[in-house]
Amino acid sequence: MQSNDKTMEFMQIAMKYLPEAQQKLQEAGIELTMDNLQPFFTLFTNVMNEAYELGKADAAKE
């Protein structure tokens, strides 16, 4: 399924967009801390893995 390398790549992508997400949530009055971020990182990793597998399957069809 997913390798640790892919998980690390996904987390790097998440961290790239973290400041923007933090700003938008702050504007909405939601405090973003590392503690309340963990479930979202897990969700993000699952979404990215599924998208990766879908792209991999599409590429195999060609």
Coordinates of C-alpha atoms in Angstrom, one line a residue:
M1 CA 0.0 0.0 0.0
Q2 CA 1.9 3.1 1.1
S3 CA 5.5 3.3 1.9
N4 CA 7.2 5.5 4.5
D5 CA 8.8 7.4 1.7
K6 CA 5.4 8.3 0.2
T7 CA 4.1 9.3 3.7
M8 CA 7.1 11.6 4.1
E9 CA 6.5 13.1 0.7
F10 CA 2.8 13.6 1.6
M11 CA 3.8 15.3 4.9
Q12 CA 6.2 17.6 3.1
I13 CA 3.3 18.7 0.8
A14 CA 1.1 19.2 3.8
M15 CA 3.7 21.4 5.6
K16 CA 4.1 23.4 2.4
Y17 CA 0.4 24.5 2.6
L18 CA 0.2 24.6 6.4
P19 CA 0.8 28.4 6.8
E20 CA -2.0 29.1 4.3
A21 CA -4.4 26.7 6.1
Q22 CA -3.4 28.2 9.5
Q23 CA -4.1 31.7 8.3
K24 CA -7.5 30.8 6.8
L25 CA -8.5 28.9 10.0
Q26 CA -7.4 31.8 12.1
E27 CA -9.5 34.2 10.1
A28 CA -12.4 31.9 10.8
G29 CA -11.7 32.0 14.5
I30 CA -10.3 28.4 14.7
E31 CA -7.0 28.0 16.6
L32 CA -4.7 25.5 14.9
T33 CA -2.2 23.7 17.1
M34 CA 0.0 20.7 16.5
D35 CA -2.2 18.7 18.9
N36 CA -5.4 19.3 17.0
L37 CA -3.6 18.9 13.6
Q38 CA -2.7 15.3 14.1
P39 CA -6.1 13.8 13.0
F40 CA -6.0 16.0 9.9
F41 CA -2.5 14.8 8.9
T42 CA -3.8 11.3 9.1
L43 CA -6.8 12.1 7.0
F44 CA -4.6 14.0 4.5
T45 CA -2.2 11.1 4.2
N46 CA -5.1 8.7 3.5
V47 CA -6.5 11.0 0.8
M48 CA -3.1 11.5 -0.8
N49 CA -2.4 7.8 -0.8
E50 CA -5.7 7.1 -2.4
A51 CA -5.1 9.8 -5.0
Y52 CA -1.6 8.4 -5.7
E53 CA -2.9 4.8 -6.2
L54 CA -5.6 6.2 -8.5
G55 CA -3.0 8.0 -10.6
K56 CA -0.8 4.9 -10.6
A57 CA -3.7 2.7 -11.8
D58 CA -4.6 5.3 -14.5
A59 CA -1.0 5.4 -15.7
A60 CA -0.9 1.6 -15.9
K61 CA -4.0 1.7 -18.2
E62 CA -2.2 3.8 -20.8

